[in-house]
Short mmCIF file of C-alpha atoms in Angstrom, two decimals:
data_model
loop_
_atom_site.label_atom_id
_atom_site.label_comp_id
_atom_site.label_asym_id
_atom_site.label_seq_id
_atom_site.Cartn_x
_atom_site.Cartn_y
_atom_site.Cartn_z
CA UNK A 1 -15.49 -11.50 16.28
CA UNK A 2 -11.87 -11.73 14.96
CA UNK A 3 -10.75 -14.32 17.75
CA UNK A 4 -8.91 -17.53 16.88
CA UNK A 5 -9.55 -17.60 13.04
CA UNK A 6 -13.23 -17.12 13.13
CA UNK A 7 -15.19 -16.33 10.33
CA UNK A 8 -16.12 -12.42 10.75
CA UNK A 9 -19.76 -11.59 10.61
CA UNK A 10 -20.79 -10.66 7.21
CA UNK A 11 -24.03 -8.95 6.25
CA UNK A 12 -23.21 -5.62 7.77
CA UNK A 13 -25.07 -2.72 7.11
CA UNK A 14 -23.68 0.45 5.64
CA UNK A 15 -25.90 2.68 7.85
CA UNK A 16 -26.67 6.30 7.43
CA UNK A 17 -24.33 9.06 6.76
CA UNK A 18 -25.22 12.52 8.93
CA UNK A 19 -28.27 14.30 7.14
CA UNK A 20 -28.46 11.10 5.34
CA UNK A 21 -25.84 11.78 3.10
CA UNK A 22 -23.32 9.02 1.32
CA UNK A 23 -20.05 9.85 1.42
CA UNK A 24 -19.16 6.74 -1.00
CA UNK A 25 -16.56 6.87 -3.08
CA UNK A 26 -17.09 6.81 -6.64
CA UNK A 27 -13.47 5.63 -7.48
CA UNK A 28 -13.61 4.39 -11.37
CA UNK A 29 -11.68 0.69 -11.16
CA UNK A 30 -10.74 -1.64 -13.90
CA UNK A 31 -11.22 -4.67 -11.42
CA UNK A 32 -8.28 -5.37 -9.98
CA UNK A 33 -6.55 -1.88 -11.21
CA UNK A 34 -8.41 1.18 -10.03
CA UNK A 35 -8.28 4.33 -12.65
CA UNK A 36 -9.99 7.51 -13.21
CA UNK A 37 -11.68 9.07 -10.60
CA UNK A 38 -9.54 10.37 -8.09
CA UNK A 39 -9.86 8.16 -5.07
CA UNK A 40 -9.40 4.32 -4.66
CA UNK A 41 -12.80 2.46 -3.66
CA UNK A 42 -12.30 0.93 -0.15
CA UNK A 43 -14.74 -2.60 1.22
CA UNK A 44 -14.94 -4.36 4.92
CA UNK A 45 -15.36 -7.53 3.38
CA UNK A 46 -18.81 -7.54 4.80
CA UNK A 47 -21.08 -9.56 1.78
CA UNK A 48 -24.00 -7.51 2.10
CA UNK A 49 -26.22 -9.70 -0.45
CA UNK A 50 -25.89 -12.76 -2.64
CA UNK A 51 -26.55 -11.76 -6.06
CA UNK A 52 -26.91 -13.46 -9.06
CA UNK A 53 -25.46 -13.46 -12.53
CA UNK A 54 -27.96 -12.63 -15.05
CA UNK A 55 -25.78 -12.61 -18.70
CA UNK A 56 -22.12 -12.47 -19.57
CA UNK A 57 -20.92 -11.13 -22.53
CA UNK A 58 -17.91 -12.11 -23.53
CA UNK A 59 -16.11 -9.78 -26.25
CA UNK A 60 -12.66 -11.27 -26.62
CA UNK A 61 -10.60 -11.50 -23.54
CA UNK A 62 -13.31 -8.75 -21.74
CA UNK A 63 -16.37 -9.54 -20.76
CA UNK A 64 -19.48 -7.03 -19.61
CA UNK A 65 -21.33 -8.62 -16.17
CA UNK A 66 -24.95 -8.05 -15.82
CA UNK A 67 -25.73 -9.50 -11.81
CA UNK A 68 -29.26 -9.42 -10.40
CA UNK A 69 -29.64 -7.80 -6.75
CA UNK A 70 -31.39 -5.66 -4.80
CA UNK A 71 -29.96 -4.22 -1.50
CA UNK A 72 -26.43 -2.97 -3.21
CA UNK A 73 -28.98 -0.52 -5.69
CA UNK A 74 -30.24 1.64 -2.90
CA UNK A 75 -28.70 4.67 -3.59
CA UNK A 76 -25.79 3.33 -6.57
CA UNK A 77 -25.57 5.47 -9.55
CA UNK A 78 -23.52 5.18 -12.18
CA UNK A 79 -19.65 5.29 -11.69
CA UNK A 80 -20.28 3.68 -7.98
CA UNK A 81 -17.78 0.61 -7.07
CA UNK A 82 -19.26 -2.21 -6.04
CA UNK A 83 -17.32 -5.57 -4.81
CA UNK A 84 -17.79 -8.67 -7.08
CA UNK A 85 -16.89 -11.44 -5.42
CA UNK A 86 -13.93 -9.49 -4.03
CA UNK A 87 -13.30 -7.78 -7.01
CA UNK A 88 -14.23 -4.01 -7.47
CA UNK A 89 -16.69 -3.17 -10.01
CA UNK A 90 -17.52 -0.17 -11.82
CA UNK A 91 -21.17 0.15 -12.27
CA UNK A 92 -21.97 1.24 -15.91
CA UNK A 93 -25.88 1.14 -15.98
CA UNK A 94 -28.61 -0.15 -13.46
CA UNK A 95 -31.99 -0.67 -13.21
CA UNK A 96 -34.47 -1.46 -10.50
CA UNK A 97 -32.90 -5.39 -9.99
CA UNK A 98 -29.66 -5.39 -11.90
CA UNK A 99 -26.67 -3.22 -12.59
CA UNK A 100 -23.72 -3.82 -15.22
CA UNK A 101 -20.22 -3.56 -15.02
CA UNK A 102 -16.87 -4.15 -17.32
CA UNK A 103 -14.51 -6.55 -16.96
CA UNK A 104 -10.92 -5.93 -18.06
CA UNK A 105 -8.23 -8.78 -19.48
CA UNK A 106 -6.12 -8.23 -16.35
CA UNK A 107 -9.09 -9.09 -13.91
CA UNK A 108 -10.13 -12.00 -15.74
CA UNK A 109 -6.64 -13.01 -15.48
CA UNK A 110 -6.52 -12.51 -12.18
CA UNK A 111 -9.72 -13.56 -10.90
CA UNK A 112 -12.05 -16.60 -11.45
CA UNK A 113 -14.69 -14.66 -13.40
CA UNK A 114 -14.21 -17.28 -16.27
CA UNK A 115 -16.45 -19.25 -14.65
CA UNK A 116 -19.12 -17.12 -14.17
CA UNK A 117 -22.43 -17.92 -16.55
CA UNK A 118 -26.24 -16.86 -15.76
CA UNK A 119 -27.08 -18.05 -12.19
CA UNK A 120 -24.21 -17.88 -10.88
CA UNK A 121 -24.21 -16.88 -7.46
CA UNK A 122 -21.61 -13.76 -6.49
CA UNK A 123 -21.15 -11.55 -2.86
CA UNK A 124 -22.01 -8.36 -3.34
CA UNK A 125 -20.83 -5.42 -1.25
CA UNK A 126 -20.90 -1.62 -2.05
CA UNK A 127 -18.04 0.79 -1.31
CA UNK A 128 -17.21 1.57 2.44
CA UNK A 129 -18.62 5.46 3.47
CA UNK A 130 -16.56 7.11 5.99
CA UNK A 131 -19.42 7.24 8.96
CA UNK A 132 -19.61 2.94 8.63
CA UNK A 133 -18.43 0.56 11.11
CA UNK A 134 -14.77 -1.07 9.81
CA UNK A 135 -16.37 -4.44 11.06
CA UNK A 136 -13.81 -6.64 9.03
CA UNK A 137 -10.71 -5.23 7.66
CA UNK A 138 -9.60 -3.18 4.93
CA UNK A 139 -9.95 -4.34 1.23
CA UNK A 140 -9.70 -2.95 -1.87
CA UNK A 141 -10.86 -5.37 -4.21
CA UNK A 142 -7.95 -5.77 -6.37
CA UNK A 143 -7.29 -9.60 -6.43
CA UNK A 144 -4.55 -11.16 -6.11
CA UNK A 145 -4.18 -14.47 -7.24
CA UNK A 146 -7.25 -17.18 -7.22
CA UNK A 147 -6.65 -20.20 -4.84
CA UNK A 148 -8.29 -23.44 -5.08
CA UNK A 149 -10.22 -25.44 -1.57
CA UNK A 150 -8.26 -28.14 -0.91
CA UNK A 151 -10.84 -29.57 2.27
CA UNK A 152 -14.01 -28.55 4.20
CA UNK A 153 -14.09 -30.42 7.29
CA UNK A 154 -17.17 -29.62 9.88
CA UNK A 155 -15.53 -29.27 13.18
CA UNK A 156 -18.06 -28.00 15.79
CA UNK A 157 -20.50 -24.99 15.01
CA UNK A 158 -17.42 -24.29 12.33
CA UNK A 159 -16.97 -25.40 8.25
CA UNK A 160 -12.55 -25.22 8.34
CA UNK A 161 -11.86 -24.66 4.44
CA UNK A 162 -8.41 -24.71 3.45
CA UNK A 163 -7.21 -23.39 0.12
CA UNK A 164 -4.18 -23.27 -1.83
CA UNK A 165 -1.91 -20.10 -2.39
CA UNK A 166 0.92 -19.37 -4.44
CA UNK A 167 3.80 -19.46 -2.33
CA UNK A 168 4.90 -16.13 -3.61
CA UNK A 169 1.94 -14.15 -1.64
CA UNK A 170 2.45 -16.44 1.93
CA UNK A 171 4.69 -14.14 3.51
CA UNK A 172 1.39 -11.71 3.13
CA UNK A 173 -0.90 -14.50 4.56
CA UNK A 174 0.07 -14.89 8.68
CA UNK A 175 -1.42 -16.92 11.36
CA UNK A 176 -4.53 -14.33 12.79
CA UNK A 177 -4.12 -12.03 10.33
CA UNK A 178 -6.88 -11.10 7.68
CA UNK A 179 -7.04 -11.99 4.29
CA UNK A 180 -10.17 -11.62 1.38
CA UNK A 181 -11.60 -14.63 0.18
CA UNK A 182 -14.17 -14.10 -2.83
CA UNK A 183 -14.72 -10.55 -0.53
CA UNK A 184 -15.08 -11.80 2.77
CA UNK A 185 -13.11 -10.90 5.51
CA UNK A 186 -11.60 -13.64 7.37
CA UNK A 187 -9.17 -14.67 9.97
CA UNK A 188 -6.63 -17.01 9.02
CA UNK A 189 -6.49 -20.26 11.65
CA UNK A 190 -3.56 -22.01 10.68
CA UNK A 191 -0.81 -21.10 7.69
CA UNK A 192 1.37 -23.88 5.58
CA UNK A 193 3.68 -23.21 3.01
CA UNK A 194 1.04 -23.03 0.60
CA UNK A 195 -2.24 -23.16 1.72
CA UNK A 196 -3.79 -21.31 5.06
CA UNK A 197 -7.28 -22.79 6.75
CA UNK A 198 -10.26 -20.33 7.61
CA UNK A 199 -12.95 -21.31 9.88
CA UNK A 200 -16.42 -20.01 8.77
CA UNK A 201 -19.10 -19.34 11.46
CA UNK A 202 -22.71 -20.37 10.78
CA UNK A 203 -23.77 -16.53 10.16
CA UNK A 204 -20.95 -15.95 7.35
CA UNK A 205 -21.67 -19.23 5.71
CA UNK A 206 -25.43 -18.76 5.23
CA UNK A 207 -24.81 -14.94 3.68
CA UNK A 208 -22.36 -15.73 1.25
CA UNK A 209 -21.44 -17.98 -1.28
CA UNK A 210 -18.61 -19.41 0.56
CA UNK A 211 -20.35 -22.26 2.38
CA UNK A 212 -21.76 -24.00 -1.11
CA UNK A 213 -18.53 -23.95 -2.59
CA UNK A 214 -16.89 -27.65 -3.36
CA UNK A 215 -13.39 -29.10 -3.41
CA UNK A 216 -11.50 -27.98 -6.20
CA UNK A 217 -13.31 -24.63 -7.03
CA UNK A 218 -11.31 -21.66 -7.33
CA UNK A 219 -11.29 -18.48 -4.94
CA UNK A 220 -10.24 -14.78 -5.44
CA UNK A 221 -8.02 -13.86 -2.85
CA UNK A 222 -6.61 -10.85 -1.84
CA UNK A 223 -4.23 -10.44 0.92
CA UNK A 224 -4.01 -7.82 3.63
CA UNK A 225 -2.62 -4.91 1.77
CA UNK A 226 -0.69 -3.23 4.92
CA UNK A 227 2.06 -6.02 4.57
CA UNK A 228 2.99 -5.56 1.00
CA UNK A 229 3.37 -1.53 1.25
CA UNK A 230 5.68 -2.19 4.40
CA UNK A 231 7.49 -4.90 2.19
CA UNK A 232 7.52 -2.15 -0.56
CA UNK A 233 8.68 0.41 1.88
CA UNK A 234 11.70 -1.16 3.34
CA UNK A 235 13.01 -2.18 0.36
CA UNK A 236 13.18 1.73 -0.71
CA UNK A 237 14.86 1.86 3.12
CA UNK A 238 17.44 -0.48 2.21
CA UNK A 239 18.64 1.19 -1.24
CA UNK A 240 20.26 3.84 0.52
CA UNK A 241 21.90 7.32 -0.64
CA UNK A 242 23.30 6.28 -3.80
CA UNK A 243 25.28 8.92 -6.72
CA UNK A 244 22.05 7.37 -8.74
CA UNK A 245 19.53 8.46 -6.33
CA UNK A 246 20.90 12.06 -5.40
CA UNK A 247 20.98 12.50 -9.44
CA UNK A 248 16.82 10.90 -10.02
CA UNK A 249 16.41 13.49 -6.67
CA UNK A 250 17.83 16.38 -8.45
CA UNK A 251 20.56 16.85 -6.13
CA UNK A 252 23.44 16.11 -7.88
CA UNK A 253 24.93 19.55 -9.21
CA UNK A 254 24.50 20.76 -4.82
CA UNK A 255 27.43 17.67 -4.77
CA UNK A 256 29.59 18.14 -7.77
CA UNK A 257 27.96 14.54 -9.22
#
Protein backbone atom coordinates (compact mmCIF):
# COMPACT_ATOMS: atom_id res chain seq x y z
CA UNK A 1 0.00 0.00 0.00
CA UNK A 2 1.46 3.36 -1.22
CA UNK A 3 -1.29 5.53 0.63
CA UNK A 4 -0.37 8.47 2.85
CA UNK A 5 3.44 7.79 3.24
CA UNK A 6 3.22 4.23 4.29
CA UNK A 7 5.93 2.02 4.42
CA UNK A 8 5.50 -0.39 1.21
CA UNK A 9 5.51 -4.05 1.92
CA UNK A 10 8.86 -5.49 1.56
CA UNK A 11 9.70 -9.17 1.32
CA UNK A 12 8.23 -9.72 -2.09
CA UNK A 13 8.83 -12.62 -3.98
CA UNK A 14 10.37 -12.67 -7.40
CA UNK A 15 8.08 -15.53 -8.59
CA UNK A 16 8.49 -17.71 -11.58
CA UNK A 17 9.27 -16.71 -15.04
CA UNK A 18 7.09 -18.85 -17.89
CA UNK A 19 8.76 -22.42 -18.25
CA UNK A 20 10.53 -21.36 -15.21
CA UNK A 21 12.88 -19.32 -16.84
CA UNK A 22 14.74 -15.96 -15.30
CA UNK A 23 14.77 -13.30 -17.38
CA UNK A 24 17.21 -11.32 -14.85
CA UNK A 25 19.40 -9.06 -15.98
CA UNK A 26 22.93 -9.64 -15.64
CA UNK A 27 23.90 -5.88 -16.01
CA UNK A 28 27.78 -5.64 -14.73
CA UNK A 29 27.63 -2.37 -12.13
CA UNK A 30 30.39 -0.66 -10.33
CA UNK A 31 27.89 0.21 -7.41
CA UNK A 32 26.55 3.23 -7.99
CA UNK A 33 27.86 3.36 -11.85
CA UNK A 34 26.63 0.46 -13.93
CA UNK A 35 29.27 -0.79 -16.81
CA UNK A 36 29.78 -3.66 -19.01
CA UNK A 37 27.11 -5.74 -19.80
CA UNK A 38 24.69 -4.23 -21.92
CA UNK A 39 21.65 -3.52 -19.82
CA UNK A 40 21.24 -1.54 -16.50
CA UNK A 41 20.10 -3.86 -13.45
CA UNK A 42 16.60 -2.66 -12.33
CA UNK A 43 15.12 -3.42 -8.14
CA UNK A 44 11.41 -2.76 -6.52
CA UNK A 45 12.91 -1.92 -3.42
CA UNK A 46 11.36 -5.02 -2.04
CA UNK A 47 14.28 -6.39 0.78
CA UNK A 48 13.86 -9.87 0.07
CA UNK A 49 16.31 -11.10 3.03
CA UNK A 50 18.49 -9.64 5.74
CA UNK A 51 21.89 -10.76 5.16
CA UNK A 52 24.87 -10.50 6.92
CA UNK A 53 28.40 -9.30 6.40
CA UNK A 54 30.81 -12.00 6.70
CA UNK A 55 34.55 -10.13 5.88
CA UNK A 56 35.57 -6.88 4.29
CA UNK A 57 38.57 -6.42 2.64
CA UNK A 58 39.68 -3.31 2.34
CA UNK A 59 42.49 -2.70 -0.46
CA UNK A 60 42.98 1.05 -0.49
CA UNK A 61 39.99 3.12 -1.17
CA UNK A 62 38.10 -0.40 -2.62
CA UNK A 63 36.99 -2.85 -0.69
CA UNK A 64 35.73 -6.67 -1.75
CA UNK A 65 32.21 -7.60 0.38
CA UNK A 66 31.73 -11.13 1.32
CA UNK A 67 27.68 -11.12 2.87
CA UNK A 68 26.14 -14.33 4.20
CA UNK A 69 22.48 -15.21 2.79
CA UNK A 70 20.48 -17.60 1.50
CA UNK A 71 17.24 -16.77 -0.46
CA UNK A 72 19.09 -14.11 -2.99
CA UNK A 73 21.48 -17.51 -4.15
CA UNK A 74 18.65 -19.44 -5.67
CA UNK A 75 19.42 -19.28 -9.05
CA UNK A 76 22.50 -16.18 -8.94
CA UNK A 77 25.50 -16.95 -10.93
CA UNK A 78 28.20 -15.04 -11.44
CA UNK A 79 27.87 -11.54 -13.11
CA UNK A 80 24.13 -11.33 -11.46
CA UNK A 81 23.30 -7.78 -9.68
CA UNK A 82 22.20 -7.95 -6.52
CA UNK A 83 21.04 -4.78 -4.25
CA UNK A 84 23.27 -4.03 -1.19
CA UNK A 85 21.63 -2.04 0.95
CA UNK A 86 20.37 -0.07 -2.05
CA UNK A 87 23.38 -0.29 -3.82
CA UNK A 88 23.82 -2.68 -6.88
CA UNK A 89 26.26 -5.36 -6.60
CA UNK A 90 28.06 -7.38 -8.98
CA UNK A 91 28.37 -10.86 -7.78
CA UNK A 92 31.97 -12.16 -8.39
CA UNK A 93 31.90 -15.69 -6.71
CA UNK A 94 29.26 -17.58 -4.48
CA UNK A 95 28.88 -20.46 -2.64
CA UNK A 96 26.07 -22.31 -0.98
CA UNK A 97 25.60 -19.27 1.98
CA UNK A 98 27.64 -16.37 0.70
CA UNK A 99 28.45 -14.54 -2.48
CA UNK A 100 31.19 -11.70 -3.06
CA UNK A 101 31.14 -8.59 -4.72
CA UNK A 102 33.56 -5.37 -5.49
CA UNK A 103 33.28 -2.23 -4.25
CA UNK A 104 34.52 0.76 -6.24
CA UNK A 105 36.04 4.32 -4.69
CA UNK A 106 32.99 6.14 -6.12
CA UNK A 107 30.43 3.86 -4.17
CA UNK A 108 32.21 4.02 -1.06
CA UNK A 109 32.07 7.63 -1.55
CA UNK A 110 28.79 7.64 -2.12
CA UNK A 111 27.38 5.19 0.10
CA UNK A 112 27.82 4.27 3.83
CA UNK A 113 29.68 1.01 3.17
CA UNK A 114 32.55 2.41 5.43
CA UNK A 115 30.83 1.21 8.10
CA UNK A 116 30.26 -2.07 7.23
CA UNK A 117 32.51 -4.86 9.34
CA UNK A 118 31.57 -8.74 9.89
CA UNK A 119 27.96 -8.91 11.25
CA UNK A 120 26.77 -6.30 9.91
CA UNK A 121 23.36 -6.60 8.93
CA UNK A 122 22.50 -5.45 5.00
CA UNK A 123 18.91 -5.80 2.72
CA UNK A 124 19.36 -7.89 0.16
CA UNK A 125 17.34 -7.93 -3.05
CA UNK A 126 18.15 -9.56 -6.48
CA UNK A 127 17.54 -7.90 -9.85
CA UNK A 128 13.83 -7.32 -10.98
CA UNK A 129 12.76 -10.15 -13.98
CA UNK A 130 10.33 -8.85 -16.38
CA UNK A 131 7.26 -11.41 -15.41
CA UNK A 132 7.56 -9.86 -11.39
CA UNK A 133 5.12 -7.74 -9.73
CA UNK A 134 6.54 -3.78 -9.69
CA UNK A 135 5.22 -3.83 -6.00
CA UNK A 136 7.34 -0.67 -4.98
CA UNK A 137 8.84 1.54 -7.48
CA UNK A 138 11.62 1.64 -9.76
CA UNK A 139 15.29 1.66 -8.48
CA UNK A 140 18.40 1.22 -9.79
CA UNK A 141 20.68 1.06 -7.06
CA UNK A 142 22.96 3.81 -7.82
CA UNK A 143 23.02 5.96 -4.59
CA UNK A 144 22.81 9.11 -4.28
CA UNK A 145 23.94 10.75 -1.37
CA UNK A 146 23.78 9.04 2.34
CA UNK A 147 21.41 10.88 4.82
CA UNK A 148 21.58 10.69 8.44
CA UNK A 149 17.98 9.85 10.99
CA UNK A 150 17.38 12.76 12.65
CA UNK A 151 14.10 11.09 14.93
CA UNK A 152 12.05 7.84 15.24
CA UNK A 153 8.95 8.63 16.92
CA UNK A 154 6.24 5.57 17.38
CA UNK A 155 3.01 7.04 16.33
CA UNK A 156 0.32 4.31 16.14
CA UNK A 157 1.01 0.83 14.39
CA UNK A 158 3.81 3.27 12.56
CA UNK A 159 7.90 4.00 13.48
CA UNK A 160 7.99 7.97 11.53
CA UNK A 161 11.91 8.24 10.81
CA UNK A 162 13.04 11.38 9.48
CA UNK A 163 16.42 11.83 7.86
CA UNK A 164 18.48 14.49 6.56
CA UNK A 165 19.15 15.26 2.76
CA UNK A 166 21.32 17.48 0.99
CA UNK A 167 19.32 20.22 -0.13
CA UNK A 168 20.65 19.84 -3.60
CA UNK A 169 18.58 16.39 -4.25
CA UNK A 170 15.02 17.91 -2.44
CA UNK A 171 13.54 19.08 -5.48
CA UNK A 172 13.81 15.07 -6.35
CA UNK A 173 12.27 14.15 -2.91
CA UNK A 174 8.19 15.34 -3.03
CA UNK A 175 5.45 14.89 -0.63
CA UNK A 176 3.91 11.05 -1.77
CA UNK A 177 6.39 10.41 -3.99
CA UNK A 178 8.93 7.42 -3.67
CA UNK A 179 12.31 7.51 -2.72
CA UNK A 180 15.10 4.41 -1.73
CA UNK A 181 16.23 4.28 1.62
CA UNK A 182 19.14 1.61 2.24
CA UNK A 183 16.84 -0.25 -0.84
CA UNK A 184 13.51 0.04 0.38
CA UNK A 185 10.86 1.57 -1.29
CA UNK A 186 9.05 4.13 0.57
CA UNK A 187 6.54 6.85 0.48
CA UNK A 188 7.58 10.08 1.61
CA UNK A 189 4.94 11.62 4.47
CA UNK A 190 6.02 14.96 4.91
CA UNK A 191 9.11 17.01 3.02
CA UNK A 192 11.29 20.05 4.73
CA UNK A 193 13.95 21.81 3.24
CA UNK A 194 16.26 19.24 4.19
CA UNK A 195 15.02 16.33 5.61
CA UNK A 196 11.62 14.28 4.47
CA UNK A 197 9.79 11.75 7.20
CA UNK A 198 8.83 8.06 6.14
CA UNK A 199 6.45 6.07 8.07
CA UNK A 200 7.43 2.34 8.31
CA UNK A 201 4.64 -0.29 8.73
CA UNK A 202 5.17 -3.20 11.14
CA UNK A 203 5.77 -5.74 8.06
CA UNK A 204 8.70 -3.48 6.46
CA UNK A 205 10.28 -2.88 9.78
CA UNK A 206 10.62 -6.52 10.88
CA UNK A 207 12.22 -7.55 7.17
CA UNK A 208 14.73 -5.07 6.94
CA UNK A 209 17.29 -3.41 8.69
CA UNK A 210 15.55 -0.19 8.81
CA UNK A 211 13.65 -0.56 12.08
CA UNK A 212 17.08 -1.26 14.32
CA UNK A 213 18.68 1.62 12.99
CA UNK A 214 19.49 4.58 15.74
CA UNK A 215 19.68 8.37 15.64
CA UNK A 216 22.54 9.56 13.92
CA UNK A 217 23.32 6.52 11.60
CA UNK A 218 23.71 7.14 8.08
CA UNK A 219 21.34 5.95 5.12
CA UNK A 220 21.89 5.39 1.32
CA UNK A 221 19.40 7.13 -0.47
CA UNK A 222 18.46 7.24 -3.82
CA UNK A 223 15.80 9.35 -5.20
CA UNK A 224 13.11 8.58 -7.75
CA UNK A 225 15.04 8.61 -10.93
CA UNK A 226 11.98 9.80 -13.31
CA UNK A 227 12.42 13.43 -11.86
CA UNK A 228 16.03 13.98 -12.59
CA UNK A 229 15.81 12.70 -16.43
CA UNK A 230 12.74 15.19 -16.83
CA UNK A 231 15.01 17.86 -15.03
CA UNK A 232 17.78 16.68 -17.50
CA UNK A 233 15.40 16.79 -20.36
CA UNK A 234 14.05 20.23 -20.17
CA UNK A 235 17.07 21.75 -19.71
CA UNK A 236 18.17 20.28 -23.33
CA UNK A 237 14.41 21.90 -24.21
CA UNK A 238 15.40 25.17 -23.09
CA UNK A 239 18.91 25.47 -25.04
CA UNK A 240 17.22 25.95 -28.15
CA UNK A 241 18.47 25.99 -31.97
CA UNK A 242 21.67 27.59 -31.51
CA UNK A 243 24.68 28.22 -34.68
CA UNK A 244 26.56 25.84 -31.92
CA UNK A 245 24.06 23.18 -31.94
CA UNK A 246 23.21 23.00 -35.81
CA UNK A 247 27.24 22.76 -36.16
CA UNK A 248 27.65 19.59 -33.00
CA UNK A 249 24.30 18.27 -35.28
CA UNK A 250 26.15 18.35 -38.46
CA UNK A 251 23.95 20.73 -40.04
CA UNK A 252 25.80 23.60 -40.49
CA UNK A 253 27.21 23.53 -44.20
CA UNK A 254 22.81 22.79 -45.22
CA UNK A 255 22.86 26.73 -43.59
CA UNK A 256 25.94 28.41 -44.83
CA UNK A 257 27.31 28.32 -40.84
Amino acid sequence: NKGSGTGKNAGGNKGTCKNGESSRKNGRSTGSQTAGRTGVAMFTGLVEEIGQIKKVDRTGSSCRLTIACHKVLEGTKAGDSIAVNGTCLTVTAFDGSTFSCDVTPETMRRTAFSLFASGTPVNLERALRFCDRLGGHIVLGHVDFTGRILSSEKEGIALNLTFSAEEKYMKYILEKGSVAVDGVSLTVAKRGDSSFMISLIPHTGSLTVLSAKRIGEPVNIECDYLGKYIEQLMQKEHEGVTTKRLKDLGYGGHYGI
